[in-house]
Short mmCIF file of C-alpha atoms in Angstrom, two decimals:
data_model
loop_
_atom_site.label_atom_id
_atom_site.label_comp_id
_atom_site.label_asym_id
_atom_site.label_seq_id
_atom_site.Cartn_x
_atom_site.Cartn_y
_atom_site.Cartn_z
CA GLU A 20 129.54 44.66 -6.64
CA GLU A 21 129.38 44.93 -10.36
CA VAL A 22 127.07 42.70 -12.34
CA PRO A 23 128.38 41.40 -15.63
CA ASP A 24 126.72 42.56 -18.81
CA ALA A 25 125.93 39.07 -19.84
CA VAL A 26 123.83 38.53 -16.74
CA ILE A 27 121.67 41.69 -17.17
CA PRO A 28 119.94 40.68 -20.43
CA ALA A 29 119.09 37.31 -18.95
CA ALA A 30 117.46 38.91 -15.86
CA SER A 31 115.47 41.38 -17.95
CA LYS A 32 114.26 38.54 -20.13
CA LYS A 33 113.14 36.67 -17.01
CA ILE A 34 111.22 39.73 -15.64
CA THR A 35 109.64 40.30 -19.02
CA SER A 36 108.49 36.69 -19.19
CA ILE A 37 106.86 37.07 -15.75
CA SER A 38 105.22 40.54 -16.25
CA SER A 39 103.45 39.67 -19.49
CA PRO A 40 101.21 36.93 -17.99
CA LEU A 41 100.79 39.05 -14.87
CA ARG A 42 99.47 41.96 -16.85
CA ALA A 43 97.12 39.57 -18.70
CA ILE A 44 95.79 38.26 -15.41
CA VAL A 45 95.32 41.78 -14.06
CA ARG A 46 93.40 42.73 -17.16
CA LEU A 47 91.19 39.64 -16.78
CA ARG A 48 90.64 40.47 -13.13
CA ARG A 49 89.61 44.04 -13.91
CA ARG A 50 87.34 42.86 -16.67
CA TYR A 51 85.73 40.34 -14.29
CA ARG A 52 85.10 43.06 -11.70
CA GLY A 53 83.58 45.33 -14.30
CA LEU A 54 81.29 42.58 -15.53
CA LYS A 55 80.31 41.81 -11.97
CA LYS A 56 79.46 45.46 -11.26
CA SER A 57 77.50 45.76 -14.48
CA ARG A 58 75.57 42.56 -13.61
CA LEU A 59 74.54 44.06 -10.27
CA HIS A 60 73.11 47.15 -11.98
CA LEU A 61 71.58 45.41 -14.96
CA GLU A 62 69.24 42.42 -14.84
CA LEU A 63 71.17 39.63 -16.42
CA PRO A 64 69.49 36.47 -17.70
CA ARG A 65 68.69 33.98 -14.97
CA GLU A 66 70.70 31.22 -16.61
CA LYS A 67 74.25 31.73 -17.96
CA PRO A 68 75.13 30.41 -21.42
CA ALA A 69 77.10 27.21 -21.42
CA GLU A 70 79.94 28.76 -23.49
CA PHE A 71 80.32 31.62 -20.98
CA VAL A 72 80.60 29.23 -18.04
CA HIS A 73 83.09 27.09 -19.88
CA THR A 74 85.28 30.12 -20.71
CA ARG A 75 85.26 31.27 -17.08
CA LEU A 76 86.36 27.84 -15.89
CA LEU A 77 89.26 27.72 -18.38
CA GLN A 78 90.41 31.23 -17.33
CA ARG A 79 90.44 30.24 -13.67
CA GLN A 80 92.46 27.08 -14.39
CA LEU A 81 95.02 29.13 -16.32
CA SER A 82 95.33 31.72 -13.55
CA LEU A 83 95.85 29.06 -10.88
CA SER A 84 98.59 27.31 -12.84
CA ARG A 85 100.47 30.57 -13.46
CA THR A 86 100.31 31.83 -9.91
CA SER A 87 101.60 28.53 -8.57
CA LEU A 88 104.62 28.80 -10.86
CA TYR A 89 105.66 32.43 -10.39
CA SER A 90 104.42 34.21 -7.31
CA PRO A 91 102.90 32.23 -4.47
CA SER A 92 103.19 35.33 -2.26
CA MET A 93 100.60 37.32 -4.24
CA SER A 94 97.60 37.45 -1.88
CA PHE A 95 94.92 38.30 -4.39
CA PHE A 96 95.87 35.34 -6.63
CA ASN A 97 96.05 32.65 -3.93
CA GLN A 98 94.09 29.49 -4.29
CA SER A 99 91.94 29.92 -1.19
CA GLY A 100 90.48 33.18 -2.51
CA PHE A 101 89.41 31.61 -5.79
CA GLU A 102 88.02 28.50 -4.16
CA SER A 103 85.66 30.67 -2.12
CA SER A 104 84.15 32.16 -5.30
CA GLN A 105 80.90 30.71 -6.55
CA TYR A 106 81.61 31.70 -10.15
CA PHE A 107 85.00 30.03 -10.74
CA THR A 108 84.63 26.46 -9.56
CA PHE A 109 84.72 23.06 -11.12
CA ASP A 110 81.65 21.93 -9.08
CA THR A 111 78.70 22.69 -11.34
CA SER A 112 76.24 21.72 -8.59
CA VAL A 113 77.14 24.94 -6.71
CA GLU A 114 76.29 26.99 -9.76
CA HIS A 115 73.04 25.07 -10.20
CA TYR A 116 72.16 25.60 -6.52
CA SER A 117 72.75 29.37 -6.77
CA VAL A 118 70.60 29.58 -9.87
CA LYS A 119 67.77 27.66 -8.18
CA LYS A 120 68.04 29.84 -5.07
CA CYS A 121 67.87 32.99 -7.16
CA ARG A 122 64.82 31.63 -8.97
CA ARG A 123 63.07 30.72 -5.72
CA LYS A 124 63.70 34.15 -4.19
CA LYS A 125 62.45 35.95 -7.26
CA SER A 126 59.39 33.73 -7.61
CA ARG A 127 58.55 34.15 -3.92
CA ARG A 128 58.90 37.89 -4.19
CA LYS A 129 56.72 37.88 -7.28
CA SER A 130 54.02 35.76 -5.59
CA ARG A 131 53.94 38.13 -2.65
CA MET A 132 53.43 41.02 -4.99
CA VAL A 133 50.59 39.17 -6.72
CA LEU A 134 48.82 38.15 -3.53
CA TYR A 135 49.31 41.43 -1.71
CA PRO A 136 49.86 44.27 -4.19
CA ASP A 137 49.35 46.79 -1.44
CA LYS A 138 50.84 46.55 2.05
CA THR A 139 47.60 47.84 3.58
CA LYS A 140 45.53 44.91 2.18
CA LYS A 141 47.24 41.87 3.65
CA TYR A 142 43.93 40.11 4.48
CA LEU A 143 41.27 38.12 2.68
CA PRO A 144 38.28 40.03 1.31
CA ALA A 145 35.20 39.95 3.58
CA GLU A 146 32.55 37.43 2.61
CA GLU A 147 29.28 39.08 1.59
CA LYS A 148 26.24 37.73 3.45
CA SER A 149 23.32 36.63 1.30
CA LYS A 150 20.10 38.60 1.76
CA ALA A 151 18.06 35.63 0.54
CA LYS A 152 19.44 33.53 3.39
CA ARG A 153 18.41 36.17 5.92
CA CYS A 154 14.89 36.29 4.46
CA LEU A 155 14.64 32.50 4.61
CA LEU A 156 15.66 32.45 8.27
CA LEU A 157 13.13 35.19 9.04
CA LEU A 158 10.37 33.23 7.27
CA ILE A 159 11.22 30.08 9.23
CA ALA A 160 11.08 32.03 12.50
CA ILE A 161 7.67 33.52 11.60
CA ILE A 162 6.24 30.08 10.74
CA PHE A 163 7.58 28.64 13.99
CA PHE A 164 5.91 31.35 16.08
CA GLN A 165 2.66 30.94 14.14
CA ILE A 166 2.61 27.21 14.87
CA LEU A 167 3.41 27.85 18.51
CA ASN A 168 0.62 30.40 18.71
CA ALA A 169 -1.83 27.96 17.09
CA ILE A 170 -0.93 25.26 19.62
CA GLU A 171 -1.45 27.70 22.48
CA ASN A 172 -4.82 28.77 21.05
CA LEU A 173 -5.83 25.13 20.67
CA ASP A 174 -5.12 24.48 24.34
CA ASP A 175 -6.94 27.66 25.33
CA ASN A 176 -10.08 26.70 23.38
CA LEU A 177 -10.18 23.20 24.80
CA GLN A 178 -9.74 24.56 28.30
CA LYS A 179 -12.42 27.18 27.70
CA TYR A 180 -15.03 24.56 26.78
CA ASP A 181 -13.79 22.01 29.39
CA LEU A 182 -14.30 19.00 27.13
CA ASP A 183 -12.47 16.72 29.54
CA GLY A 184 -15.06 17.50 32.19
CA LEU A 185 -17.83 16.90 29.63
CA GLU A 186 -16.42 13.48 28.79
CA LYS A 187 -16.27 12.44 32.44
CA THR A 188 -19.85 13.59 33.00
CA MET A 189 -21.15 11.66 29.99
CA GLN A 190 -19.30 8.50 30.96
CA ARG A 191 -20.80 8.73 34.43
CA GLU A 192 -24.41 9.52 33.42
CA VAL A 193 -24.85 7.78 30.05
CA PHE A 194 -25.05 3.98 30.34
CA GLY A 195 -24.23 1.38 27.71
CA GLN A 196 -23.06 3.87 25.05
CA LYS A 197 -19.29 3.95 25.54
CA VAL A 198 -18.42 4.00 21.82
CA ALA A 199 -21.04 6.67 21.09
CA VAL A 200 -19.77 8.94 23.90
CA GLU A 201 -16.18 8.62 22.73
CA GLY A 202 -17.23 9.48 19.16
CA ILE A 203 -19.14 12.61 20.26
CA VAL A 204 -16.29 13.91 22.42
CA GLU A 205 -13.73 13.27 19.67
CA LEU A 206 -15.78 15.27 17.14
CA LEU A 207 -16.21 18.15 19.58
CA LYS A 208 -12.49 18.26 20.39
CA ASP A 209 -11.49 18.35 16.74
CA TYR A 210 -13.98 21.10 15.95
CA LEU A 211 -13.53 23.33 18.99
CA ALA A 212 -9.73 23.28 18.78
CA THR A 213 -9.91 26.35 16.52
CA HIS A 214 -12.34 29.12 15.67
CA ILE A 215 -11.79 28.96 11.89
CA HIS A 216 -13.81 26.32 9.99
CA ASN A 217 -14.96 25.62 6.46
CA LYS A 218 -18.29 24.09 7.50
CA PRO A 219 -20.45 23.74 10.64
CA LEU A 220 -20.31 20.61 12.78
CA VAL A 221 -23.42 18.45 12.38
CA ILE A 222 -23.76 15.39 14.65
CA SER A 223 -26.71 13.05 14.18
CA LEU A 224 -27.64 10.82 17.14
CA ASN A 225 -29.70 7.91 15.86
CA GLY A 226 -31.04 4.79 17.54
CA PRO A 227 -34.11 3.12 19.04
CA THR A 228 -36.19 4.83 21.69
CA GLY A 229 -34.96 4.95 25.29
CA VAL A 230 -31.23 4.33 24.59
CA GLY A 231 -30.04 7.74 25.90
CA LYS A 232 -30.05 10.09 22.87
CA SER A 233 -32.19 12.80 24.47
CA HIS A 234 -30.30 12.42 27.74
CA VAL A 235 -27.02 13.09 25.89
CA GLY A 236 -28.61 16.22 24.40
CA TRP A 237 -29.67 17.36 27.85
CA VAL A 238 -26.11 16.78 29.23
CA LEU A 239 -24.58 18.74 26.33
CA ALA A 240 -26.95 21.66 26.83
CA LYS A 241 -26.27 21.79 30.56
CA HIS A 242 -22.50 21.67 30.09
CA PHE A 243 -22.30 24.37 27.38
CA ARG A 244 -24.60 26.67 29.34
CA SER A 245 -22.19 26.42 32.26
CA VAL A 246 -19.01 27.14 30.23
CA MET A 247 -20.54 29.80 27.95
CA ASP A 248 -23.88 31.52 28.34
CA ASN A 249 -27.50 30.52 28.06
CA ASP A 250 -27.83 32.79 25.03
CA PHE A 251 -25.59 30.52 22.93
CA VAL A 252 -27.42 27.21 23.53
CA LEU A 253 -30.75 26.41 21.86
CA GLN A 254 -32.83 23.30 22.58
CA TYR A 255 -35.47 22.93 19.90
CA PHE A 256 -38.20 20.31 20.42
CA VAL A 257 -40.35 19.90 17.35
CA MET A 258 -43.50 18.86 19.22
CA HIS A 259 -43.18 21.90 21.48
CA HIS A 260 -41.93 24.67 19.14
CA CYS A 261 -43.78 23.55 16.04
CA PRO A 262 -46.92 21.58 16.98
CA SER A 263 -49.05 19.92 14.35
CA GLY A 264 -51.56 22.78 14.17
CA VAL A 265 -49.00 25.48 13.26
CA ALA A 266 -48.23 26.32 9.62
CA PRO A 267 -44.80 24.99 8.52
CA LEU A 268 -43.90 28.38 6.99
CA SER A 269 -44.19 30.19 10.32
CA CYS A 270 -42.08 27.46 11.99
CA GLU A 271 -39.48 27.89 9.27
CA ILE A 272 -39.29 31.66 9.80
CA ASP A 273 -39.09 31.27 13.57
CA LEU A 274 -36.30 28.65 13.42
CA ALA A 275 -34.26 30.62 10.84
CA LYS A 276 -34.52 33.80 12.92
CA LYS A 277 -33.39 32.04 16.11
CA ILE A 278 -30.39 30.48 14.40
CA SER A 279 -29.37 33.72 12.63
CA ASP A 280 -29.61 35.85 15.79
CA MET A 281 -27.61 33.38 17.86
CA VAL A 282 -24.75 32.88 15.38
CA THR A 283 -24.45 36.67 14.93
CA ARG A 284 -24.08 37.26 18.68
CA ALA A 285 -21.70 34.33 19.02
CA GLU A 286 -19.45 35.64 16.24
CA ILE A 287 -19.11 39.00 17.99
CA GLU A 288 -17.99 37.30 21.22
CA GLU A 289 -15.93 34.64 19.40
CA LYS A 290 -17.93 31.71 20.72
CA THR A 291 -19.42 28.65 19.08
CA PRO A 292 -23.22 28.30 19.50
CA LEU A 293 -24.84 24.92 20.14
CA PHE A 294 -28.21 23.93 18.57
CA ILE A 295 -29.86 20.74 19.89
CA LEU A 296 -32.74 19.69 17.64
CA ASP A 297 -34.75 16.83 19.13
CA GLU A 298 -37.44 14.72 17.41
CA VAL A 299 -36.08 15.56 13.96
CA GLU A 300 -38.05 12.69 12.41
CA LEU A 301 -41.21 14.76 13.08
CA MET A 302 -39.93 17.82 11.16
CA SER A 303 -41.74 18.81 8.00
CA PRO A 304 -39.81 18.89 4.71
CA VAL A 305 -39.90 22.71 4.87
CA LEU A 306 -38.00 22.75 8.18
CA LEU A 307 -35.54 20.16 6.88
CA ASP A 308 -34.87 22.34 3.83
CA THR A 309 -34.26 25.32 6.12
CA LEU A 310 -31.76 23.37 8.19
CA SER A 311 -29.94 22.08 5.13
CA ARG A 312 -29.25 25.66 4.01
CA PHE A 313 -27.44 26.32 7.32
CA PHE A 314 -25.35 23.15 6.88
CA GLU A 315 -23.89 24.22 3.52
CA PRO A 316 -20.15 25.02 3.48
CA ASN A 317 -20.40 28.09 1.19
CA GLN A 318 -21.63 30.60 3.77
CA THR A 319 -20.36 33.58 5.69
CA ASN A 320 -17.98 32.93 8.54
CA GLU A 321 -20.47 33.23 11.41
CA PHE A 322 -22.67 30.42 10.03
CA LEU A 323 -19.65 28.13 9.68
CA ASN A 324 -18.85 28.37 13.41
CA ALA A 325 -21.79 26.44 14.84
CA ILE A 326 -22.61 22.99 16.24
CA TYR A 327 -25.87 21.19 15.40
CA ILE A 328 -27.00 18.07 17.29
CA LEU A 329 -29.79 16.17 15.47
CA ILE A 330 -31.64 13.63 17.62
CA SER A 331 -34.03 11.17 16.00
CA ASN A 332 -35.25 7.56 16.02
CA LEU A 333 -34.52 7.18 12.32
CA GLY A 334 -32.53 4.03 11.65
CA GLY A 335 -33.62 2.48 14.96
CA ALA A 336 -34.98 -0.67 13.29
CA GLU A 337 -31.72 -1.27 11.41
CA ILE A 338 -29.69 -0.77 14.61
CA THR A 339 -31.93 -3.20 16.56
CA LYS A 340 -31.50 -5.87 13.89
CA PHE A 341 -27.73 -5.40 13.76
CA VAL A 342 -27.38 -5.63 17.57
CA ILE A 343 -29.42 -8.84 17.84
CA GLN A 344 -27.48 -10.49 15.02
CA ASN A 345 -24.10 -9.61 16.56
CA ALA A 346 -25.00 -10.12 20.22
CA SER A 347 -22.64 -13.08 20.58
CA THR A 348 -19.62 -11.05 19.46
CA GLU A 349 -17.80 -8.11 21.01
CA LEU A 350 -18.32 -6.07 17.85
CA LEU A 351 -20.74 -3.65 19.53
CA GLN A 352 -18.08 -2.51 22.00
CA GLN A 353 -15.55 -1.71 19.26
CA GLN A 354 -15.14 1.18 16.88
CA ARG A 355 -15.41 -1.20 13.92
CA GLY A 356 -18.98 -2.04 14.93
CA ALA A 357 -19.89 1.66 15.00
CA GLU A 358 -18.42 2.12 11.51
CA GLU A 359 -20.50 -0.79 10.15
CA LEU A 360 -23.62 0.69 11.71
CA GLN A 361 -22.88 4.06 10.12
CA SER A 362 -22.62 2.48 6.68
CA ILE A 363 -26.00 0.78 7.27
CA ILE A 364 -27.83 3.84 8.64
CA GLN A 365 -26.58 6.57 6.32
CA PRO A 366 -28.45 5.41 3.17
CA VAL A 367 -31.65 5.29 5.21
CA LEU A 368 -31.16 8.84 6.51
CA VAL A 369 -30.17 10.26 3.13
CA GLY A 370 -33.30 8.69 1.68
CA VAL A 371 -35.37 10.76 4.14
CA HIS A 372 -33.56 14.03 3.32
CA PRO A 373 -30.18 14.97 1.75
CA LEU A 374 -29.16 17.10 4.76
CA TRP A 375 -27.76 13.95 6.43
CA LYS A 376 -24.99 13.87 3.82
CA ALA A 377 -23.28 16.67 5.79
CA ALA A 378 -23.80 14.97 9.18
CA ASP A 379 -21.53 12.76 11.27
CA ILE A 380 -23.71 9.84 12.34
CA ILE A 381 -23.36 8.42 15.87
CA PRO A 382 -25.40 5.22 16.32
CA PHE A 383 -26.85 4.34 19.76
CA VAL A 384 -27.20 0.60 20.38
CA LEU A 385 -29.73 -1.31 22.51
CA LEU A 386 -29.26 -1.30 26.29
CA GLU A 387 -28.70 -4.52 28.20
CA LYS A 388 -30.56 -5.39 31.38
CA SER A 389 -27.56 -4.39 33.52
CA HIS A 390 -27.68 -0.92 31.97
CA VAL A 391 -31.38 -0.62 32.79
CA ILE A 392 -30.59 -1.46 36.44
CA ASP A 393 -27.99 1.34 36.42
CA CYS A 394 -30.68 3.71 35.12
CA PHE A 395 -32.93 2.75 38.07
CA LEU A 396 -30.13 3.35 40.56
CA GLU A 397 -29.30 6.79 39.14
CA GLN A 398 -32.95 7.88 39.05
CA MET A 399 -33.57 6.78 42.63
CA ARG A 400 -30.55 8.73 43.82
CA ARG A 401 -31.90 11.82 42.09
CA GLU A 402 -35.27 11.35 43.75
CA GLY A 403 -33.62 10.85 47.14
CA LEU A 404 -34.77 7.25 47.51
CA TYR A 405 -32.82 4.43 49.13
CA PRO A 406 -31.44 2.23 46.31
CA ASP A 407 -32.54 -1.25 47.38
CA GLN A 408 -30.85 -3.69 45.00
CA LYS A 409 -33.53 -6.38 45.30
CA HIS A 410 -36.33 -3.91 44.72
CA ILE A 411 -34.52 -2.45 41.70
CA GLU A 412 -34.14 -5.90 40.13
CA ASN A 413 -37.86 -6.51 40.59
CA LEU A 414 -38.61 -3.25 38.79
CA ALA A 415 -36.22 -4.15 35.97
CA ASN A 416 -37.88 -7.55 35.52
CA GLN A 417 -41.21 -5.81 34.79
CA LEU A 418 -39.80 -4.43 31.49
CA SER A 419 -39.78 -6.32 28.19
CA TYR A 420 -36.51 -7.57 26.59
CA TYR A 421 -35.06 -9.09 23.45
CA THR A 422 -33.48 -12.36 24.50
CA THR A 423 -30.59 -13.71 22.44
CA GLY A 424 -28.30 -16.31 23.92
CA ASP A 425 -27.34 -15.29 27.45
CA LYS A 426 -28.02 -11.58 26.86
CA GLN A 427 -31.16 -9.52 27.31
CA TYR A 428 -31.69 -6.17 25.52
CA SER A 429 -34.42 -3.80 26.68
CA ARG A 430 -37.08 -3.07 24.07
CA MET A 431 -37.77 0.40 25.45
CA GLY A 432 -34.40 1.10 27.02
CA CYS A 433 -34.67 3.37 30.05
CA LYS A 434 -37.81 5.05 28.74
CA GLN A 435 -40.07 3.67 31.48
CA VAL A 436 -37.58 4.01 34.34
CA VAL A 437 -38.72 7.47 35.38
CA ALA A 438 -42.39 6.43 35.40
CA LYS A 439 -41.63 3.31 37.47
CA VAL A 440 -39.57 5.29 40.03
CA ASN A 441 -42.28 7.94 40.36
CA LEU A 442 -44.75 5.24 41.41
CA LEU A 443 -42.64 4.29 44.43
#
C-alpha cells in the first residue's frame, strides 16, 4: 500500500517532536546515574543545597508529564519507579528523615571509634588500688590485735594474783571496814592489770588503834605469798627491824638494800613485789626520806613496779572526831564519807612528811560493838573454843565505848580481843 507524500512529512515531524524530549530525558537520566555513582565514591556534604533539591524536583515533574503524554509503555519512565526513589519526591519529610538517619549512623560510628579505637580494648581500664588505703587497713588490724592482746594480758594478770579471792577473804575476816576493803581491792586491780607503770603504788592505811589496819596487812602478806613467792613479800615492823637503840643510818641502809634486792629479782621474773611497812609513825625522818626516794616517778622500770602498804595511826584523832559527829547518818558506809575523810587526813599526813603526797589514803573508821562481837567469835573459832553467844556479849561489855545516840563505838577496837580470849 503506498503512502502519500503529504503524509510522510507529517509523520516524520511527529517522530521528531517525540525523540527530542526523549533524548533530553535520557541525557538527564544518564547524568543522574553518573552523579549518583560519583556521590558513592566521594564524600558529599551531609546536607544538599536548597537550589539543588529544587532543581531535582522540577526535573522529575517534567519527566512525569512527558512520559504520561507520549509513551506510557516505557518501563524505566513509569510513575511507580520514580515514586520509589527517595531523591525525586515532593515529600520533603522523607529527605529530612534520610539526612537524619545518615547523621545518626555516622555519629554512632564515630562515637564507637572514639570509645574503642582498638578492637582488642573494648573494656574499661582497671582501677588502680591505693597503697595508702592498704597501709591504713594494715595499721587498723595491728592496733586491733594489740588491744586484744592487752585485754588478754589484763585478764591473765588478774587471774595470776587472784584478786577476787583476796576480796572475798578480806570481806570475811575484816569487820566494819567495807568501804576501806573495797578501796584497797580497787587500787590493786587497777595497778596489777598491767606490768608497765609510771610510778609505784603506795597505799596508806590510817585510823585509830584496833580498827583492823595491821590485820589487813597480815591478810595481804599471806595472800601474796600464796600466789607468788615468799621472796617477793616483805613485812617491815619498825619496832622490830629498827629498835630505838639502833642508829638511823644503819636502818636506812638495811631497808634500802632489802627493797633494791627484792625489786631486782621481781623484775627478772616479771612479778610485782609487795612491801608492808607497819608502825610508820615511829619511823625516823631518815627512814621516811629513804622511802620517799623509792616513791618518786622518775626511776628505772624495776622500781616503778612495786606496791607499798603504809600502816600507821596518824590521823586517828581526826577520824574519831568525824565518826562521832556523823554517827547519826549513813555517811560512813558510803564512798562520799571516805572521800571527805581523805580530804581531812591528807593535810595532817603531808605535814608529817611529804612522802604522803604520792600515797592513796584509805581511812579506817571506828568499830561498832557488833563488830567487836564478831571479832570475839572469829578469835574463839581460831582457838578452837565453843562460841557461846552470852559469854561473848559479857566479854564485849567489859570494853570501853564511845556512846552517841543509839550507837556504841569501841575505843580500842578489837585490840584487846585476843588478850580476853587467851584468858578463857
